[in-house]
GROMACS .gro file of C-alpha atoms in nm:
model
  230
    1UNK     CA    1   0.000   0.000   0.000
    2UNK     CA    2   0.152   0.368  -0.073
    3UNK     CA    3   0.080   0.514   0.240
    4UNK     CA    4   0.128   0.858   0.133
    5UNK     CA    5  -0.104   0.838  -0.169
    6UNK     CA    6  -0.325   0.703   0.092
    7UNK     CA    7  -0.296   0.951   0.321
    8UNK     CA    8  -0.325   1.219   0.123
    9UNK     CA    9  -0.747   1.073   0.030
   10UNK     CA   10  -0.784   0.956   0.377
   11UNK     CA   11  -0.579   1.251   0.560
   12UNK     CA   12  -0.588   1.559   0.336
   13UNK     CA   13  -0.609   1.811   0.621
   14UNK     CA   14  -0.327   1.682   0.817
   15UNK     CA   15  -0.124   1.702   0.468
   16UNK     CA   16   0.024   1.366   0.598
   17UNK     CA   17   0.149   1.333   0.236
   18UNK     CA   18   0.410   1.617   0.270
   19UNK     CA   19   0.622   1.401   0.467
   20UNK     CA   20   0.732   1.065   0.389
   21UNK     CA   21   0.878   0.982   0.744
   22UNK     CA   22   0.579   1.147   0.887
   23UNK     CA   23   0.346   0.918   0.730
   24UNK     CA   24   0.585   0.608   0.809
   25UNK     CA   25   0.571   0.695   1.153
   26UNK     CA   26   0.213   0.632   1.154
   27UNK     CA   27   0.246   0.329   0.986
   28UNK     CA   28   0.478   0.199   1.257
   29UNK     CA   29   0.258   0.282   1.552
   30UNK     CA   30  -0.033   0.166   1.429
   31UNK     CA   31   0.166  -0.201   1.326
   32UNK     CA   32   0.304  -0.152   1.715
   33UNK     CA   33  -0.038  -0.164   1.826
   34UNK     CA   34  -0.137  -0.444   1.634
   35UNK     CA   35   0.140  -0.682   1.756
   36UNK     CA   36   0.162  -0.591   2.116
   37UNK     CA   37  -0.177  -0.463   2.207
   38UNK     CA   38  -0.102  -0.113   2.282
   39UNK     CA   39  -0.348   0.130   2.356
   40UNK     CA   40  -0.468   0.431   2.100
   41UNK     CA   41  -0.433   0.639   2.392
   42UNK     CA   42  -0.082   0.570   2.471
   43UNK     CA   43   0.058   0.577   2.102
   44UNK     CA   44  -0.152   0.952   2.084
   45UNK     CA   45   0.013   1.042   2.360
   46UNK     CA   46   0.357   0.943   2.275
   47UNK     CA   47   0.292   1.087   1.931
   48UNK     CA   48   0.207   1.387   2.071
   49UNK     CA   49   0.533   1.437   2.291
   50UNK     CA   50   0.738   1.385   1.985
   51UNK     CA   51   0.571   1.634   1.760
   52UNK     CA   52   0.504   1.905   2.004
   53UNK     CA   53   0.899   1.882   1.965
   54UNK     CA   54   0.943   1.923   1.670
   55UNK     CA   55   1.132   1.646   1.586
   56UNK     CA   56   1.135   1.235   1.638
   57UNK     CA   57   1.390   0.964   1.566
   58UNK     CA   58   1.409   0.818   1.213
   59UNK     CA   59   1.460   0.442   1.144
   60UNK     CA   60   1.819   0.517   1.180
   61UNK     CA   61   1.807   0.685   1.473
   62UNK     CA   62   1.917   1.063   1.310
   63UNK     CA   63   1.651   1.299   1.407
   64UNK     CA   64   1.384   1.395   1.138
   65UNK     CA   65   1.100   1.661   1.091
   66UNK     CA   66   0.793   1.528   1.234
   67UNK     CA   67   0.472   1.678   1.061
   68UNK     CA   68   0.450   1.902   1.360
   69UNK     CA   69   0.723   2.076   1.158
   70UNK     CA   70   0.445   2.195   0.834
   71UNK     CA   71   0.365   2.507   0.855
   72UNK     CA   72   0.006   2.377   0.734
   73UNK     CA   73  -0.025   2.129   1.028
   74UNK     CA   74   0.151   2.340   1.310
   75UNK     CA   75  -0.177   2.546   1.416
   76UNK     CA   76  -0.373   2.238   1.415
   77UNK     CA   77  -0.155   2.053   1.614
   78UNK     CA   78  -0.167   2.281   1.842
   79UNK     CA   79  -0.514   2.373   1.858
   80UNK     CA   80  -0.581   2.027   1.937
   81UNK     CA   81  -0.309   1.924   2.179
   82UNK     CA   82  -0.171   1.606   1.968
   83UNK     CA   83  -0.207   1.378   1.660
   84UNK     CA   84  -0.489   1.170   1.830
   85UNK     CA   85  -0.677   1.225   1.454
   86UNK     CA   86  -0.371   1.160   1.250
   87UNK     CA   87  -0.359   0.887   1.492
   88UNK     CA   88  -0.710   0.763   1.432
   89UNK     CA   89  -0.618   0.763   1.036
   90UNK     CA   90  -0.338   0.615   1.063
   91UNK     CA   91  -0.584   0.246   1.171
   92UNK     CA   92  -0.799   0.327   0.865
   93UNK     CA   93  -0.552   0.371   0.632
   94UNK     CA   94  -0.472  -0.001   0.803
   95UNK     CA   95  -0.811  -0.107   0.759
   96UNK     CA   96  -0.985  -0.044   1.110
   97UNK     CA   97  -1.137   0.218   1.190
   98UNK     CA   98  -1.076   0.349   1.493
   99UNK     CA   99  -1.236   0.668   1.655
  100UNK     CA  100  -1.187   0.788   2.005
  101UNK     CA  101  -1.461   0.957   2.180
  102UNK     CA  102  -1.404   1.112   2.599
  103UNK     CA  103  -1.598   0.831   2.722
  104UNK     CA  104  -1.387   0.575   2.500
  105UNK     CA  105  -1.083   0.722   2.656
  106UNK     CA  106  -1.177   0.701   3.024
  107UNK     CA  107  -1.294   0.337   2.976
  108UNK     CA  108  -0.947   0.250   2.880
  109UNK     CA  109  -0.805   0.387   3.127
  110UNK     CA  110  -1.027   0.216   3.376
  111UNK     CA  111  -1.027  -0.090   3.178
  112UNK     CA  112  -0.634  -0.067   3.273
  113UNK     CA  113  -0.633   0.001   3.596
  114UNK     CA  114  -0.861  -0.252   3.657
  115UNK     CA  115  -0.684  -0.549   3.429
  116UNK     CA  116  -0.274  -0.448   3.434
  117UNK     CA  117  -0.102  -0.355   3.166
  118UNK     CA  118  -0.029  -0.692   3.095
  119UNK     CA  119  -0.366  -0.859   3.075
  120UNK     CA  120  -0.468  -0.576   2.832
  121UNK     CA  121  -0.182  -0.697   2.585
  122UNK     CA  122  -0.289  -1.013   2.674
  123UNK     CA  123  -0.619  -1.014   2.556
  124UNK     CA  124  -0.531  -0.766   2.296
  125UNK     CA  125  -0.390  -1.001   2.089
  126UNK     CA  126  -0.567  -1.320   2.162
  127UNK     CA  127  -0.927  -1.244   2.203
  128UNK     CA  128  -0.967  -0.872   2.047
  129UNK     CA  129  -0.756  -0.946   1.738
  130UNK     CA  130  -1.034  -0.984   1.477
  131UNK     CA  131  -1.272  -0.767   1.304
  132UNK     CA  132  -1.570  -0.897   1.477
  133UNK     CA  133  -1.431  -0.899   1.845
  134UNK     CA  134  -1.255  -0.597   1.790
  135UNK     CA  135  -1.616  -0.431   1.780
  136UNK     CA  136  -1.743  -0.551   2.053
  137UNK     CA  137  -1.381  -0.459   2.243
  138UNK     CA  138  -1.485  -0.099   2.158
  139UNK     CA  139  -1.834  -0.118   2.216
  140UNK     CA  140  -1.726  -0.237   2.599
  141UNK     CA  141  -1.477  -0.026   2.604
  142UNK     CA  142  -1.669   0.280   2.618
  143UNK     CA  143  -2.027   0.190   2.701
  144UNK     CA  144  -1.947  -0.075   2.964
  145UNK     CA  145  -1.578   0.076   3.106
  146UNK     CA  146  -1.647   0.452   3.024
  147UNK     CA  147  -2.002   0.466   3.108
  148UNK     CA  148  -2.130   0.217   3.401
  149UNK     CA  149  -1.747   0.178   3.567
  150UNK     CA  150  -1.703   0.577   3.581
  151UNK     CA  151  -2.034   0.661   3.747
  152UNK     CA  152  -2.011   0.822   4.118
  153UNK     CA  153  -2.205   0.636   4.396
  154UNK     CA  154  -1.964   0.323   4.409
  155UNK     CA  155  -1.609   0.250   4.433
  156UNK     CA  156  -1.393   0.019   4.202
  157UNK     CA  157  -1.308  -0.223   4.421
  158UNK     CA  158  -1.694  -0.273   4.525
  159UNK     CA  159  -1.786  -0.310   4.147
  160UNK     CA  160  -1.564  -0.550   4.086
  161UNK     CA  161  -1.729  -0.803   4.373
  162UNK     CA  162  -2.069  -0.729   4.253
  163UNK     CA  163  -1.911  -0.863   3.916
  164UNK     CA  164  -1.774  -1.173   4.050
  165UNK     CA  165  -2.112  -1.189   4.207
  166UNK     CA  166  -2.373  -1.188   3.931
  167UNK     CA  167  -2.112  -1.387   3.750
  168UNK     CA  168  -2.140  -1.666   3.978
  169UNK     CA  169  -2.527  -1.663   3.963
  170UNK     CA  170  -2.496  -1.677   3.573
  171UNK     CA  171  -2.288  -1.927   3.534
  172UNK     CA  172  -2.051  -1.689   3.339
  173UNK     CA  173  -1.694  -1.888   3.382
  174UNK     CA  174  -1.439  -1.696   3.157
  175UNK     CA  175  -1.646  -1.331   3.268
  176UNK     CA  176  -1.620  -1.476   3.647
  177UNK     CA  177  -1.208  -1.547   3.578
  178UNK     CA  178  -1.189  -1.154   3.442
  179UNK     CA  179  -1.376  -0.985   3.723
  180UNK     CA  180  -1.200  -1.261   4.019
  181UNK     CA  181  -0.847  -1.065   3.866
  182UNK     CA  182  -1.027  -0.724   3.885
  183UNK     CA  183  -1.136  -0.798   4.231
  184UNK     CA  184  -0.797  -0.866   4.368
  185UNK     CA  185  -0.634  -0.614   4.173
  186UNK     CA  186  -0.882  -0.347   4.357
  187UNK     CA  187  -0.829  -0.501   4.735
  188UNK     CA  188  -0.985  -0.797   4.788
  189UNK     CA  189  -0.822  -1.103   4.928
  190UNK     CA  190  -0.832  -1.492   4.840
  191UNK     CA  191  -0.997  -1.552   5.188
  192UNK     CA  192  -1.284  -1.297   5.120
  193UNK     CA  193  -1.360  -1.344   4.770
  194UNK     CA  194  -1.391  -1.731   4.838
  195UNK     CA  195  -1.608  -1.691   5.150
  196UNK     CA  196  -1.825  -1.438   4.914
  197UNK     CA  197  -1.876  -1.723   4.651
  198UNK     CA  198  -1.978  -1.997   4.921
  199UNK     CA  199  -2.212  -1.751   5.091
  200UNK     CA  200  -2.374  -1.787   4.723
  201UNK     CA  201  -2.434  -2.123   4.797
  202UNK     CA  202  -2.745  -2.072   4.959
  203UNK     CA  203  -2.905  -1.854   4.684
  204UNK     CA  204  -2.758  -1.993   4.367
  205UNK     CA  205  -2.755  -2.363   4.483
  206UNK     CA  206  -2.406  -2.557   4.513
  207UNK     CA  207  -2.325  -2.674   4.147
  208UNK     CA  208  -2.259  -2.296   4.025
  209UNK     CA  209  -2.067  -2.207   4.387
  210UNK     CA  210  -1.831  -2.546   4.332
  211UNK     CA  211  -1.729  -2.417   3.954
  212UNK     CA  212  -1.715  -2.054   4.106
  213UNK     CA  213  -1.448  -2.118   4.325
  214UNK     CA  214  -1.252  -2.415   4.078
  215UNK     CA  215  -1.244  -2.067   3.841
  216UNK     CA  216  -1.114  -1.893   4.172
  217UNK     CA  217  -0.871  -2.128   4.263
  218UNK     CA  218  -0.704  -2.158   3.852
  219UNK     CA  219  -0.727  -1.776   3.878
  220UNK     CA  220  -0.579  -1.721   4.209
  221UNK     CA  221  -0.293  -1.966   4.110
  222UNK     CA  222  -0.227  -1.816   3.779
  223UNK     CA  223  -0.177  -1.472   3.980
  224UNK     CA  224   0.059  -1.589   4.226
  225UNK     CA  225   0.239  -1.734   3.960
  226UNK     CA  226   0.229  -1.449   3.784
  227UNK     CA  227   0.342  -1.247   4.116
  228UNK     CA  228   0.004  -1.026   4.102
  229UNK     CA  229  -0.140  -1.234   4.400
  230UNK     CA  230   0.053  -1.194   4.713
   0.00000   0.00000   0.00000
């Protein structure tokens, strides 16, 4: 694909085209996102720091013009405090399309805290790495994350057990693994999180509270392992 032909259809008032490297760059991130599952937020951000510069590192490690250096992109820069658009068309020139909204935003940056950096990679690139999941990653992102996680009246850590909670009485397994991590991550200990599930026992009957806490235990000995559990 000629990413500057491209860019200059896709990206005509960021005059991506002007710049080669510029338009290479963008290339790069987005293909760095792809592989390791970094977040659009980061790469803006990082993008940002490097134009507001005036400068970034080429493949060769001399320093090159970034497209913060156009005079026809400056003010817009600016004005908007970083290439998250150029940023944004650099994954449709790629083939997703990719648009950040506030509330997208703050739900990854819940979603984050919540998960670790390295369960986001994680599922990143083994459940989120197609077309079709890759919607409904975004859709959760911000409606779910952004939206119900964000609202005052309730802290993280007590959203998290009602999670592990109503997974339990739904018999959601891989949903009840996710939340189990979220709920230690925000405070919760082994001891309290497995006498939660087997006060479920009298509600939601003792088949769903034995599976509940054979998910607990896997989960609680994959984060130990992992060092997240002590």
């Amino acid at each position: 694909m000629d990413l500057r032909r491209e860019a200059r259809v896709e990206c005509p008032g960021l005059a991506l085209a002007a710049d080669a490297d510029a338009a290479g760059f963008l290339h790069r991130q987005r293909q760095r996102a792809v592989r390791g599952g970094v977040e659009v937020a980061d790469i803006a951000r990082d993008i940002e720091q490097r134009a507001l510069r005036g400068q970034h590192a080429g493949s060769s490690g001399s320093r090159v013009p970034t497209i913060a250096s156009h005079p026809c992109v400056a003010q817009r820069l600016q004005r908007l405090r970083g290439l998250r658009h150029a940023l944004g068309c650099a994954f449709h020139l790629g083939g997703s399309q990719m648009t950040e909204s506030d509330m997208y935003r703050k739900g990854s940056e819940i979603r984050r805290q919540l998960m670790g950096d390295s369960q986001v990679q994680k599922m990143a690139a083994s459940v989120y790495d197609d077309p079709m999941m890759k919607k409904f990653g975004d859709y959760a992102r911000e409606a779910v994350f952004g939206m119900l996680w964000s609202r005052p009246g309730l802290d993280l850590k007590t959203r998290a057990l009602i999670c592990v909670i109503s997974d339990a009485a739904t018999r959601a397994w891989p949903e009840l693994a996710i939340h189990l991590r979220m709920a230690r991550r925000q405070g919760w200990t082994e001891e309290e999180l497995g006498e939660g599930l087997l006060h479920l026992a009298g509600y939601i009957g003792l088949p769903s509270v034995r599976e509940a806490m054979l998910t607990a235990k896997e989960v609680f000995a994959e984060m130990r392992k992992e060092g997240e559990g002590a």
